[in-house]
Structures are given as structure tokens and as C-alpha cells.
Short mmCIF file of C-alpha atoms in Angstrom, two decimals:
data_model
loop_
_atom_site.label_atom_id
_atom_site.label_comp_id
_atom_site.label_asym_id
_atom_site.label_seq_id
_atom_site.Cartn_x
_atom_site.Cartn_y
_atom_site.Cartn_z
CA MET I 1 -15.24 40.62 -12.13
CA LEU I 2 -13.97 37.23 -10.90
CA ALA I 3 -11.59 36.94 -13.89
CA SER I 4 -9.69 40.02 -12.64
CA VAL I 5 -9.08 38.59 -9.18
CA ARG I 6 -5.85 36.83 -8.28
CA ILE I 7 -5.24 34.93 -5.06
CA VAL I 8 -1.67 35.40 -3.80
CA LEU I 9 -0.23 33.01 -1.21
CA VAL I 10 2.99 34.08 0.51
CA ASN I 11 5.48 31.43 1.75
CA THR I 12 2.93 28.67 2.21
CA SER I 13 4.43 25.84 4.33
CA HIS I 14 2.03 22.98 3.64
CA PRO I 15 1.44 21.97 0.01
CA GLY I 16 -1.89 20.40 1.08
CA ASN I 17 -3.12 23.90 1.87
CA ILE I 18 -2.21 25.07 -1.65
CA GLY I 19 -4.40 22.24 -3.00
CA GLY I 20 -7.22 23.17 -0.62
CA VAL I 21 -6.97 26.79 -1.79
CA ALA I 22 -7.14 25.69 -5.46
CA ARG I 23 -10.31 23.71 -4.76
CA ALA I 24 -11.90 26.60 -2.82
CA MET I 25 -11.09 28.99 -5.68
CA LYS I 26 -12.47 26.75 -8.39
CA ASN I 27 -15.65 26.12 -6.37
CA MET I 28 -16.21 29.89 -6.56
CA ALA I 29 -15.08 30.18 -10.23
CA ILE I 30 -11.88 32.12 -9.44
CA SER I 31 -8.90 30.76 -11.33
CA LYS I 32 -5.75 32.88 -11.02
CA LEU I 33 -3.37 31.65 -8.32
CA VAL I 34 0.06 33.18 -7.63
CA LEU I 35 2.49 31.53 -5.19
CA VAL I 36 5.26 33.59 -3.64
CA ASP I 37 8.18 31.34 -2.69
CA PRO I 38 6.17 28.30 -1.54
CA LYS I 39 8.03 25.71 0.60
CA GLU I 40 7.01 22.78 -1.60
CA PHE I 41 5.38 23.07 -5.01
CA PRO I 42 4.39 21.29 -7.18
CA SER I 43 3.50 18.50 -4.79
CA GLU I 44 1.37 15.38 -4.76
CA LYS I 45 -0.22 16.57 -1.53
CA ALA I 46 -1.41 19.71 -3.27
CA THR I 47 -2.88 17.71 -6.14
CA ALA I 48 -4.66 15.33 -3.75
CA ARG I 49 -6.29 18.12 -1.71
CA ALA I 50 -7.26 19.99 -4.90
CA SER I 51 -9.75 17.16 -5.64
CA GLY I 52 -9.88 17.89 -9.35
CA ALA I 53 -8.96 21.58 -9.38
CA THR I 54 -5.66 20.58 -10.97
CA ASP I 55 -6.06 23.14 -13.76
CA ILE I 56 -5.71 25.89 -11.13
CA LEU I 57 -2.51 24.29 -9.82
CA GLU I 58 -1.09 23.74 -13.30
CA SER I 59 -1.66 27.34 -14.33
CA ALA I 60 -0.45 28.75 -10.97
CA GLU I 61 2.38 31.24 -11.28
CA VAL I 62 5.32 30.77 -8.92
CA VAL I 63 7.35 33.90 -8.17
CA SER I 64 10.03 34.78 -5.64
CA THR I 65 8.81 38.13 -4.30
CA LEU I 66 5.50 39.74 -3.35
CA GLU I 67 6.41 42.62 -5.67
CA GLN I 68 6.38 40.28 -8.67
CA ALA I 69 3.07 38.78 -7.56
CA LEU I 70 1.43 42.20 -7.40
CA GLU I 71 2.64 43.45 -10.79
CA GLY I 72 -0.17 45.25 -12.60
CA CYS I 73 -2.56 45.08 -9.62
CA GLN I 74 -4.63 48.20 -8.99
CA LEU I 75 -6.25 47.10 -5.77
CA VAL I 76 -4.31 45.04 -3.23
CA VAL I 77 -6.08 43.59 -0.19
CA GLY I 78 -4.16 41.74 2.51
CA ALA I 79 -5.68 39.19 4.89
CA SER I 80 -4.97 40.28 8.42
CA ALA I 81 -5.59 39.49 12.05
CA ARG I 82 -7.01 42.52 13.77
CA SER I 83 -4.67 44.41 16.03
CA ARG I 84 -1.73 46.12 14.34
CA HIS I 85 0.63 48.78 15.66
CA ILE I 86 -0.40 51.28 13.00
CA PRO I 87 -4.04 50.67 12.07
CA TRP I 88 -4.74 50.33 8.37
CA PRO I 89 -8.14 50.56 6.70
CA VAL I 90 -9.77 47.24 7.65
CA VAL I 91 -12.87 45.82 6.01
CA ASN I 92 -14.76 42.60 6.58
CA PRO I 93 -15.06 40.10 3.70
CA ARG I 94 -18.48 41.41 2.65
CA GLU I 95 -17.33 45.03 2.53
CA MET I 96 -14.22 43.92 0.63
CA ALA I 97 -16.31 42.18 -2.02
CA GLN I 98 -18.63 45.18 -2.33
CA GLN I 99 -15.65 47.48 -2.80
CA VAL I 100 -14.16 45.20 -5.46
CA ALA I 101 -17.50 45.16 -7.29
CA ALA I 102 -17.81 48.97 -7.00
CA VAL I 103 -14.28 49.55 -8.33
CA GLN I 104 -14.99 47.29 -11.31
CA LYS I 105 -18.27 49.07 -12.00
CA GLU I 106 -16.77 52.57 -11.86
CA SER I 107 -13.91 51.72 -14.16
CA ASP I 108 -14.09 51.34 -17.95
CA ALA I 109 -11.44 48.63 -18.08
CA ALA I 110 -11.21 45.66 -15.72
CA VAL I 111 -9.35 46.50 -12.49
CA GLU I 112 -6.79 43.88 -11.43
CA VAL I 113 -7.34 42.88 -7.81
CA ALA I 114 -5.01 40.86 -5.58
CA LEU I 115 -6.06 39.12 -2.37
CA VAL I 116 -2.92 38.34 -0.39
CA PHE I 117 -2.70 35.60 2.25
CA GLY I 118 0.31 35.04 4.51
CA ARG I 119 2.02 32.10 6.19
CA GLU I 120 -0.01 29.49 8.06
CA ASP I 121 1.64 30.27 11.39
CA ARG I 122 2.13 34.04 11.36
CA GLY I 123 0.31 35.59 8.40
CA LEU I 124 1.79 38.54 6.55
CA THR I 125 4.63 40.69 7.89
CA ASN I 126 3.98 44.36 8.65
CA GLU I 127 6.04 45.29 5.59
CA GLU I 128 3.85 43.08 3.39
CA LEU I 129 0.67 44.47 4.95
CA HIS I 130 1.88 48.01 4.21
CA ARG I 131 1.88 47.20 0.49
CA CYS I 132 -1.91 46.78 0.65
CA HIS I 133 -4.59 49.41 0.07
CA ARG I 134 -6.89 47.62 2.46
CA HIS I 135 -6.77 44.81 4.98
CA VAL I 136 -9.55 42.26 5.15
CA HIS I 137 -10.37 40.65 8.48
CA ILE I 138 -12.73 37.71 8.86
CA PRO I 139 -14.66 38.49 12.06
CA SER I 140 -13.72 35.28 13.82
CA ASN I 141 -14.02 34.17 17.44
CA PRO I 142 -11.50 36.34 19.35
CA ASP I 143 -10.59 33.30 21.47
CA PHE I 144 -9.84 31.11 18.45
CA SER I 145 -9.28 33.42 15.55
CA SER I 146 -6.93 31.67 13.17
CA LEU I 147 -8.69 30.00 10.24
CA ASN I 148 -7.14 27.27 8.14
CA LEU I 149 -5.62 28.90 5.04
CA ALA I 150 -7.97 27.16 2.59
CA ALA I 151 -10.96 27.99 4.82
CA ALA I 152 -10.02 31.69 4.84
CA VAL I 153 -9.65 31.69 1.04
CA GLN I 154 -13.04 29.91 0.84
CA VAL I 155 -14.80 32.66 2.80
CA ILE I 156 -13.14 35.46 0.79
CA CYS I 157 -13.87 33.80 -2.58
CA TYR I 158 -17.44 33.07 -1.48
CA GLU I 159 -18.03 36.76 -0.76
CA LEU I 160 -16.48 37.75 -4.09
CA ARG I 161 -18.74 35.30 -5.88
CA MET I 162 -21.83 36.52 -4.00
CA ALA I 163 -20.98 40.09 -5.05
CA ALA I 164 -20.39 39.03 -8.66
CA LEU I 165 -23.69 37.10 -8.78
CA ALA I 166 -25.53 40.08 -7.30
CA GLU I 167 -24.37 42.13 -10.32
CA ASP I 168 -25.67 39.52 -12.76
CA PRO I 169 -29.42 39.78 -13.41
CA ALA I 170 -29.43 36.22 -14.78
CA SER I 171 -27.81 34.69 -11.69
CA GLU I 172 -29.52 32.41 -9.23
CA LEU I 173 -29.30 35.15 -6.57
CA ASN I 174 -31.64 37.30 -8.62
CA ASP I 175 -34.07 34.52 -9.36
CA VAL I 176 -37.57 35.96 -9.20
CA SER I 177 -38.88 32.90 -7.45
CA ARG I 178 -39.19 33.49 -3.72
CA TRP I 179 -37.64 30.10 -3.06
CA GLY I 180 -34.39 31.00 -4.73
CA THR I 181 -34.90 28.12 -7.12
CA ALA I 182 -37.27 27.45 -9.97
CA TRP I 183 -40.33 25.68 -8.71
CA ASP I 184 -41.52 22.81 -10.87
CA ILE I 185 -45.23 23.62 -10.73
CA GLU I 186 -47.09 26.91 -11.08
CA SER I 187 -48.36 28.55 -7.88
CA ALA I 188 -52.06 28.18 -7.17
CA THR I 189 -54.04 31.34 -7.90
CA SER I 190 -55.93 33.31 -5.29
CA ASP I 191 -59.30 32.02 -6.45
CA GLU I 192 -58.07 28.41 -6.44
CA LEU I 193 -56.96 28.96 -2.85
CA GLU I 194 -60.32 30.47 -1.93
CA ARG I 195 -62.20 27.52 -3.42
CA PHE I 196 -59.92 25.21 -1.42
CA PHE I 197 -60.62 27.07 1.83
CA GLU I 198 -64.39 26.92 1.15
CA HIS I 199 -64.09 23.21 0.46
CA LEU I 200 -62.01 22.72 3.61
CA GLU I 201 -64.52 24.60 5.76
CA GLN I 202 -67.44 22.63 4.31
CA ALA I 203 -65.67 19.31 4.92
CA LEU I 204 -64.77 20.24 8.49
CA ILE I 205 -68.40 21.06 9.17
CA GLU I 206 -69.52 17.76 7.67
CA ILE I 207 -67.16 15.72 9.86
CA ASP I 208 -68.26 17.75 12.92
CA PHE I 209 -64.84 19.22 13.53
CA LEU I 210 -65.98 22.77 12.92
CA ASP I 211 -69.09 24.13 14.57
CA PRO I 212 -70.48 26.85 12.28
CA ASP I 213 -72.21 28.44 15.29
CA ASN I 214 -68.92 28.67 17.18
CA PRO I 215 -66.14 28.71 14.59
CA ARG I 216 -63.51 30.43 16.80
CA GLN I 217 -60.26 31.14 14.96
CA LEU I 218 -60.05 27.72 13.34
CA MET I 219 -60.31 28.77 9.69
CA THR I 220 -57.98 31.72 10.27
CA ARG I 221 -55.34 29.45 11.74
CA LEU I 222 -55.67 26.92 8.91
CA ARG I 223 -55.61 29.70 6.35
CA ARG I 224 -52.41 31.10 7.87
CA LEU I 225 -50.79 27.66 7.88
CA TYR I 226 -51.55 26.98 4.22
CA MET I 227 -50.82 30.49 2.98
CA ARG I 228 -47.40 30.38 4.62
CA SER I 229 -46.46 27.38 2.53
CA HIS I 230 -47.48 29.12 -0.73
CA PRO I 231 -49.12 26.03 -2.29
CA ASP I 232 -48.82 25.19 -5.98
CA LYS I 233 -51.62 23.96 -8.26
CA VAL I 234 -50.83 20.27 -7.85
CA GLU I 235 -50.71 20.53 -4.06
CA ILE I 236 -54.11 22.23 -3.98
CA GLY I 237 -55.41 19.48 -6.24
CA ILE I 238 -54.13 16.87 -3.79
CA LEU I 239 -55.63 18.65 -0.77
CA ARG I 240 -59.01 18.96 -2.46
CA GLY I 241 -58.83 15.29 -3.41
CA ILE I 242 -58.32 14.44 0.27
CA LEU I 243 -61.31 16.61 1.22
CA THR I 244 -63.53 14.93 -1.36
CA ALA I 245 -62.44 11.48 -0.13
CA THR I 246 -63.12 12.54 3.46
CA GLN I 247 -66.58 13.80 2.57
CA LYS I 248 -67.32 10.55 0.79
CA VAL I 249 -66.25 8.46 3.81
CA GLN I 250 -68.33 10.68 6.09
CA LYS I 251 -71.41 10.22 3.88
CA GLN I 252 -70.98 6.45 3.76
CA GLY I 253 -70.51 6.41 7.55
CA GLY I 254 -73.68 8.49 7.82
CA ASP I 255 -75.53 6.02 5.56
CA HIS I 256 -74.53 3.10 7.75
CA VAL I 257 -75.59 4.72 11.01
CA MET B 1 -28.20 32.85 18.63
CA LEU B 2 -25.03 30.84 17.90
CA ALA B 3 -25.51 28.82 21.11
CA SER B 4 -28.77 27.38 19.71
CA VAL B 5 -27.16 26.12 16.49
CA ARG B 6 -26.01 22.55 16.09
CA ILE B 7 -23.96 21.24 13.18
CA VAL B 8 -25.01 17.71 12.22
CA LEU B 9 -22.70 15.57 10.04
CA VAL B 10 -24.21 12.43 8.54
CA ASN B 11 -22.01 9.37 7.82
CA THR B 12 -18.76 11.29 7.44
CA SER B 13 -16.10 9.07 5.81
CA HIS B 14 -12.90 10.95 6.59
CA PRO B 15 -12.15 11.75 10.24
CA GLY B 16 -9.87 14.59 9.06
CA ASN B 17 -12.96 16.35 7.78
CA ILE B 18 -14.60 16.07 11.21
CA GLY B 19 -11.54 17.84 12.65
CA GLY B 20 -11.69 20.51 9.93
CA VAL B 21 -15.37 21.06 10.71
CA ALA B 22 -14.61 21.43 14.44
CA ARG B 23 -11.98 24.09 13.69
CA ALA B 24 -14.31 25.96 11.29
CA MET B 25 -17.07 25.92 13.92
CA LYS B 26 -14.86 27.16 16.74
CA ASN B 27 -13.44 29.93 14.51
CA MET B 28 -17.01 31.19 14.22
CA ALA B 29 -17.88 30.54 17.90
CA ILE B 30 -20.33 27.70 17.21
CA SER B 31 -19.77 24.76 19.51
CA LYS B 32 -22.42 22.04 19.26
CA LEU B 33 -21.43 19.18 16.94
CA VAL B 34 -23.53 16.03 16.41
CA LEU B 35 -22.16 13.09 14.41
CA VAL B 36 -24.57 10.58 12.89
CA ASP B 37 -22.86 7.21 12.48
CA PRO B 38 -19.37 8.48 11.50
CA LYS B 39 -17.03 5.93 9.85
CA GLU B 40 -14.18 6.63 12.26
CA PHE B 41 -14.45 8.69 15.43
CA PRO B 42 -12.72 9.56 17.69
CA SER B 43 -9.58 9.62 15.56
CA GLU B 44 -6.11 11.15 15.70
CA LYS B 45 -6.68 12.55 12.22
CA ALA B 46 -9.68 14.49 13.48
CA THR B 47 -7.72 15.87 16.41
CA ALA B 48 -4.82 16.91 14.14
CA ARG B 49 -7.03 18.79 11.66
CA ALA B 50 -8.96 20.44 14.52
CA SER B 51 -5.79 22.43 15.35
CA GLY B 52 -6.80 23.10 18.92
CA ALA B 53 -10.59 22.89 18.61
CA THR B 54 -10.41 19.66 20.60
CA ASP B 55 -13.09 20.84 23.02
CA ILE B 56 -15.60 20.71 20.15
CA LEU B 57 -14.55 17.14 19.33
CA GLU B 58 -14.62 16.05 22.97
CA SER B 59 -18.13 17.38 23.52
CA ALA B 60 -19.42 16.09 20.17
CA GLU B 61 -22.44 13.82 20.45
CA VAL B 62 -22.33 10.60 18.45
CA VAL B 63 -25.72 9.12 17.53
CA SER B 64 -26.84 6.40 15.18
CA THR B 65 -29.76 8.04 13.36
CA LEU B 66 -30.59 11.46 11.95
CA GLU B 67 -33.79 11.36 13.98
CA GLN B 68 -31.78 11.29 17.22
CA ALA B 69 -29.57 14.12 15.97
CA LEU B 70 -32.58 16.34 15.29
CA GLU B 71 -34.34 15.77 18.61
CA GLY B 72 -35.73 19.06 19.93
CA CYS B 73 -34.82 21.02 16.79
CA GLN B 74 -37.41 23.53 15.62
CA LEU B 75 -35.71 24.56 12.40
CA VAL B 76 -33.84 22.00 10.31
CA VAL B 77 -31.79 23.13 7.30
CA GLY B 78 -30.10 20.60 5.02
CA ALA B 79 -27.09 21.36 2.82
CA SER B 80 -27.97 20.45 -0.72
CA ALA B 81 -26.73 20.52 -4.28
CA ARG B 82 -29.24 22.26 -6.46
CA SER B 83 -31.33 20.10 -8.69
CA ARG B 84 -33.71 17.72 -6.98
CA HIS B 85 -36.63 15.79 -8.38
CA ILE B 86 -39.14 17.54 -6.13
CA PRO B 87 -37.92 21.09 -5.47
CA TRP B 88 -37.83 22.11 -1.82
CA PRO B 89 -37.55 25.65 -0.50
CA VAL B 90 -33.90 26.54 -1.20
CA VAL B 91 -32.06 29.48 0.30
CA ASN B 92 -28.50 30.65 -0.08
CA PRO B 93 -26.27 30.80 3.04
CA ARG B 94 -26.97 34.51 3.60
CA GLU B 95 -30.74 34.06 3.44
CA MET B 96 -30.45 31.02 5.72
CA ALA B 97 -28.58 33.06 8.35
CA GLN B 98 -31.09 35.91 8.10
CA GLN B 99 -33.96 33.46 8.57
CA VAL B 100 -32.27 31.89 11.59
CA ALA B 101 -31.74 35.35 13.10
CA ALA B 102 -35.37 36.32 12.36
CA VAL B 103 -36.75 33.14 13.93
CA GLN B 104 -34.69 33.75 17.09
CA LYS B 105 -35.85 37.36 17.26
CA GLU B 106 -39.54 36.52 16.86
CA SER B 107 -39.48 33.83 19.49
CA ASP B 108 -39.42 34.34 23.24
CA ALA B 109 -37.31 31.27 23.94
CA ALA B 110 -34.24 30.24 21.95
CA VAL B 111 -35.13 28.22 18.85
CA GLU B 112 -32.99 25.12 18.34
CA VAL B 113 -31.57 25.07 14.81
CA ALA B 114 -29.83 22.17 13.04
CA LEU B 115 -27.65 22.52 9.97
CA VAL B 116 -27.30 19.09 8.40
CA PHE B 117 -24.42 18.07 6.11
CA GLY B 118 -24.25 14.78 4.20
CA ARG B 119 -21.59 12.38 3.04
CA GLU B 120 -18.46 13.69 1.30
CA ASP B 121 -19.22 11.87 -1.94
CA ARG B 122 -22.98 12.07 -2.26
CA GLY B 123 -24.42 14.45 0.31
CA LEU B 124 -27.77 13.75 1.93
CA THR B 125 -30.29 11.23 0.63
CA ASN B 126 -33.66 12.43 -0.60
CA GLU B 127 -35.26 10.95 2.50
CA GLU B 128 -32.89 12.92 4.73
CA LEU B 129 -33.49 16.10 2.74
CA HIS B 130 -37.23 15.66 3.17
CA ARG B 131 -36.80 15.92 6.94
CA CYS B 132 -35.64 19.53 6.48
CA HIS B 133 -37.75 22.70 6.52
CA ARG B 134 -35.31 24.37 4.15
CA HIS B 135 -32.38 23.44 1.99
CA VAL B 136 -29.33 25.67 1.86
CA HIS B 137 -27.28 25.80 -1.32
CA ILE B 138 -23.90 27.52 -1.58
CA PRO B 139 -24.00 29.19 -5.03
CA SER B 140 -20.88 27.46 -6.32
CA ASN B 141 -19.42 27.16 -9.80
CA PRO B 142 -21.85 24.88 -11.70
CA ASP B 143 -18.85 23.19 -13.37
CA PHE B 144 -17.14 22.39 -10.06
CA SER B 145 -19.78 22.60 -7.42
CA SER B 146 -18.74 20.25 -4.64
CA LEU B 147 -17.04 21.99 -1.71
CA ASN B 148 -14.88 20.20 0.80
CA LEU B 149 -17.06 19.36 3.85
CA ALA B 150 -15.12 21.61 6.25
CA ALA B 151 -15.14 24.44 3.67
CA ALA B 152 -18.93 24.20 3.31
CA VAL B 153 -19.36 24.27 7.10
CA GLN B 154 -16.98 27.26 7.21
CA VAL B 155 -19.14 29.27 4.80
CA ILE B 156 -22.38 28.40 6.62
CA CYS B 157 -20.94 29.17 10.07
CA TYR B 158 -19.41 32.40 8.73
CA GLU B 159 -22.83 33.60 7.55
CA LEU B 160 -24.43 32.63 10.87
CA ARG B 161 -21.74 34.58 12.72
CA MET B 162 -22.15 37.60 10.43
CA ALA B 163 -25.90 37.56 11.15
CA ALA B 164 -25.31 37.19 14.90
CA LEU B 165 -22.80 40.06 14.93
CA ALA B 166 -25.20 42.26 12.96
CA GLU B 167 -27.71 41.85 15.82
CA ASP B 168 -25.15 42.89 18.42
CA PRO B 169 -24.72 46.66 18.70
CA ALA B 170 -21.34 46.19 20.44
CA SER B 171 -19.88 43.98 17.69
CA GLU B 172 -17.11 44.96 15.36
CA LEU B 173 -19.57 44.95 12.44
CA ASN B 174 -21.38 47.88 14.03
CA ASP B 175 -18.22 49.81 14.84
CA VAL B 176 -18.96 53.46 14.18
CA SER B 177 -15.55 53.95 12.63
CA ARG B 178 -15.77 53.90 8.85
CA TRP B 179 -12.65 51.73 8.74
CA GLY B 180 -14.30 48.91 10.63
CA THR B 181 -11.61 49.21 13.29
CA ALA B 182 -10.69 51.78 15.90
CA TRP B 183 -8.22 54.26 14.48
CA ASP B 184 -5.33 55.14 16.78
CA ILE B 185 -5.37 58.92 16.16
CA GLU B 186 -8.27 61.36 15.98
CA SER B 187 -9.38 62.50 12.53
CA ALA B 188 -8.29 65.96 11.47
CA THR B 189 -11.06 68.54 11.71
CA SER B 190 -12.45 70.44 8.77
CA ASP B 191 -10.62 73.64 9.68
CA GLU B 192 -7.32 71.78 10.13
CA LEU B 193 -7.82 70.39 6.63
CA GLU B 194 -8.60 73.82 5.23
CA ARG B 195 -5.46 75.31 6.80
CA PHE B 196 -3.48 72.45 5.28
CA PHE B 197 -4.93 73.07 1.81
CA GLU B 198 -4.13 76.81 2.11
CA HIS B 199 -0.60 75.94 3.19
CA LEU B 200 -0.26 73.47 0.30
CA GLU B 201 -1.48 76.00 -2.24
CA GLN B 202 0.89 78.66 -0.92
CA ALA B 203 3.87 76.30 -1.02
CA LEU B 204 3.04 75.14 -4.56
CA ILE B 205 2.96 78.77 -5.67
CA GLU B 206 6.31 79.45 -3.99
CA ILE B 207 8.01 76.52 -5.73
CA ASP B 208 6.48 77.63 -9.06
CA PHE B 209 4.43 74.47 -9.47
CA LEU B 210 1.10 76.30 -9.31
CA ASP B 211 0.49 79.41 -11.38
CA PRO B 212 -2.10 81.52 -9.48
CA ASP B 213 -3.12 83.14 -12.78
CA ASN B 214 -3.81 79.75 -14.36
CA PRO B 215 -4.57 77.32 -11.52
CA ARG B 216 -6.58 74.83 -13.62
CA GLN B 217 -7.99 71.96 -11.53
CA LEU B 218 -4.80 71.32 -9.60
CA MET B 219 -6.08 72.18 -6.10
CA THR B 220 -9.33 70.35 -6.72
CA ARG B 221 -7.47 67.20 -7.70
CA LEU B 222 -5.17 67.41 -4.68
CA ARG B 223 -8.10 68.11 -2.41
CA ARG B 224 -9.95 65.08 -3.74
CA LEU B 225 -6.88 62.88 -3.25
CA TYR B 226 -6.36 63.92 0.38
CA MET B 227 -10.02 63.98 1.32
CA ARG B 228 -10.42 60.43 0.05
CA SER B 229 -7.80 59.21 2.50
CA HIS B 230 -9.58 60.89 5.46
CA PRO B 231 -6.36 62.12 7.15
CA ASP B 232 -5.87 62.14 10.90
CA LYS B 233 -4.31 64.92 13.00
CA VAL B 234 -0.81 63.45 13.04
CA GLU B 235 -0.81 62.91 9.27
CA ILE B 236 -1.83 66.53 8.67
CA GLY B 237 0.97 67.61 11.02
CA ILE B 238 3.46 65.58 8.98
CA LEU B 239 2.21 66.97 5.66
CA ARG B 240 2.40 70.54 6.95
CA GLY B 241 5.92 69.86 8.27
CA ILE B 242 6.92 68.75 4.76
CA LEU B 243 5.42 71.93 3.31
CA THR B 244 7.29 74.12 5.80
CA ALA B 245 10.56 72.33 5.03
CA THR B 246 9.91 72.74 1.31
CA GLN B 247 9.25 76.46 1.72
CA LYS B 248 12.48 76.82 3.70
CA VAL B 249 14.56 75.06 1.01
CA GLN B 250 12.92 77.23 -1.64
CA LYS B 251 13.76 80.40 0.27
CA GLN B 252 17.36 79.30 0.80
CA GLY B 253 17.64 78.45 -2.93
CA GLY B 254 16.21 81.88 -3.69
CA ASP B 255 18.80 83.48 -1.41
CA HIS B 256 21.66 81.70 -3.19
CA VAL B 257 20.55 82.68 -6.70
#
């Protein structure tokens, strides 16, 4: 899905922003950049801000009209501030990404998608926005709504990547582990946990912290604390080691009394 | 919820990035910035990149240790690249925002949350990461994983704002309109649509485009096309005006033959 997405920048003024966009794209594994009549490109400022995403800049296509940039595109989405004279279908970045994923899924061949971003100071013209099937609006602070160009591209590409990863059963988003990352040690089993809680209770009685005749909610609270952290086998081993050491100290103390 | 979030930057090297972070925060209506031992601050470069988010810079707290920055925080989330020697609970930005929203909802008082970001070149140290309840990882391209600092803060703040807006029934995310924005004209009603489709069919017969004895799927296809665009009252008026004009031309042509 990400290979069919092109980022189109219209009349960008600051070459540094083009570099920032290239970096944001590459971070999200999106590589096709089209520049419509940029003020200054190529530029050292672009290369510096790209921080290593120079392949994106080198393969960027420079064209003179939006029409050329959109050639072959089947879904065109324009970045837009909210209020327009004639409202157009507006989606937020998450909805946009879900629609792009849905369109790709429904179609046999890959669907070419363009995300179009306007000038730093005044965005896209109404005429340019009317060439789009949809407008995408980042739900920003109404009192301070204008994002930096590279930041806007970052949010849009992030949502596209999240949608692409959601489709991929092997991706980190669909990792079965509840932590979202592979844990290094196997989880403790239920019976290992129960033996730990028995050991804990016994030790707390021995050190006179728990009164078996008036236990209150102590064990419940401790159980809840430890269960919440979903301990692994090594951790339970460590905790039981501490209990054994505690019991030993208590016994020695008892001997000396 | 956003008022209880603080963004903590540790040992930032480039003041421009501090400005970029301030802008990204203000775009998402997050205002509390804490700087741990920044290389250069205040700085004109920060102010320039903030593009008007100077209030965030002016109210930023500068402290010398992470411990001071985290004072009073009940949930601490550190930004992290993926692989670590000892895995820690890792969430993606969306899960992080959902957890922050859940924690706020479950608690009677506001829960202070810190999002901690490390140095541009090497992130947070292991010791700093171990002060966090959770790590948040932006699922970036494994071959080019390091986001610009302001871009990373933008993604995190965007997800926090999306989660905050989802909780707010009056927010644009919960707009009842299927377009995500208020449409300017009322939708056409079902019966207006039916009268339009009858009119369309009649006109297509009159201009010999539709053969009533062999209609095939023509009306179904046209119906699907127009229904998909969810026409409003004015649009239906325009379409019917076109049909009437077409019928008139056809009749005049017929008269001249």
C-alpha cells in the first residue's frame, strides 16, 4: 500500500522543508515525492534537513503543474484548513488512511494515491482543492492551527503507515504479546504464581507483618499489584529468592533472641 | 486531559528543535514544556522555529535533572527506539494515548503525565528509560528509524489530541455529519432522489440513450454513482435543471427534423 502513495508538494518556498518532508516520508517507508514548481530545488538546505533521506530527494520528480503531478492517480487527497466556501468531503488523517487501505483492498491492482500539500503560508488554492476527491484536515488547535509542512507530512505518513501495518499480520502492531514487543523471558504460569503467593503469605506471617487471625485485604492487594505487572519466570524466581532470604534472616534473628 | 500532560526534553542539542517542539505542542493544544539541561536556551533559533508558539517557550521550565522534571508525575512515558537489553512495556503512540485517556477517566483528580524525549543523536539512557512506567515507540521504518525530535513530538501530541477529542462529544471527531464537517446545504431526501432518478430515466429514453425494452444495468449503475456522492438539495436541483434543458433541446431537435 505505501508503495502506491505519492506525496505532492505545491510551490514549496523553503528548501529546508522539502528535506524535512523527505526525512518524514522515509521514516514511515514512503518514498515517492513529487515537487510542483518548488522555489529552490535541489538545495543544500534540503539535503541537510533530510538527514540521510537523500535517496528520496534524488528520486524526487520535479514538474511544473499539479496536473502533471497527479497523472495516473486514482485517489487524490488535499491537505486543507477547515473552513471553505463550498464544503468538500473532509476526513481526518486516520479516516484518510483507513479509506486508502480500503480502496487498496477492494481493488485487484494497486490504486495510485496522491497526498497534496500546499504552500507554507497559504496552503492550496480553491482551484487546487477542487481537483481532490477528499480533503484531509489535521484536527489542530483552532487558535494555532498551522502545522509546519514537514510536521503535517509526518502525521499523514504516520497514519498511512499505521494503516498499512494493521493490514500486515506479521507487523509489530499485530504482535501477540500484550506489551507490543517480544518479551525476553516466558511468562510465569498460574501455578508458579500461586506458589509464589503462598510463599509470600507464609513469609509475611513469619516476619509478623501479616496476622493470620486478622488478614484484612493485604494478600488481595499484593496479589493485585503483582498480577498487574504480569511477572515472568525469572522475576518470580527472584521474588521467591528474596522471600527465602527473608525467612532465613528471620529464623536467625529468632535463634539469637 | 491535555492540560495534565507535560513534554520533557532531555539534553537537547539544537535550540531549533526546541522551537519546533513548541510549535508542534501548541498545534495540538498542549502547553507544558520542561527542558532538562538544554545545551542552548533561550535562543533566537528556538524562537524562529516556534513560529509564534513563543508563549510555550516563555513558560517553559528549565531544570537540571530528570528527577526534577518528573516531580509530581503519576505516569511517565519515555520515547524509545525498539530493542533494549531488558525489554520494558512498549506501546505505540495510539496505545499510549488511549492509556493516558483511560488513566484520566478512572481517576477522580487529574493525573499528571510526562512524555520524555531524549537527545537528538542517542535518545534516552537506559537509566533514564528505567524511570518510566512505559516506553512509547513510533513504528518507523526499521531501515531509517530515527525521527526528527519535533516530528516525534508532533506524532505523540497528535495522538494525545485525537484521544482527547474522542472523549469530547462536542469535538469535530464526533461530528454527526459523515463528512466530518458541517455541510452547507441539507441532504436531498429519499423521495427527491427518486423523482430525480425517474426524471433521469425519462430523459435518457427521450434522447435515445436508454432503450426501455433493453435497459440492462444502466439505471442501476447511475443510481449507484449518484447515491455514492450523497447529493444535497441544491445539487439535485441542478441535475434536474440539466435534464429539463436536455429534454427541451431534444424536443426542439425533434421539431426541426
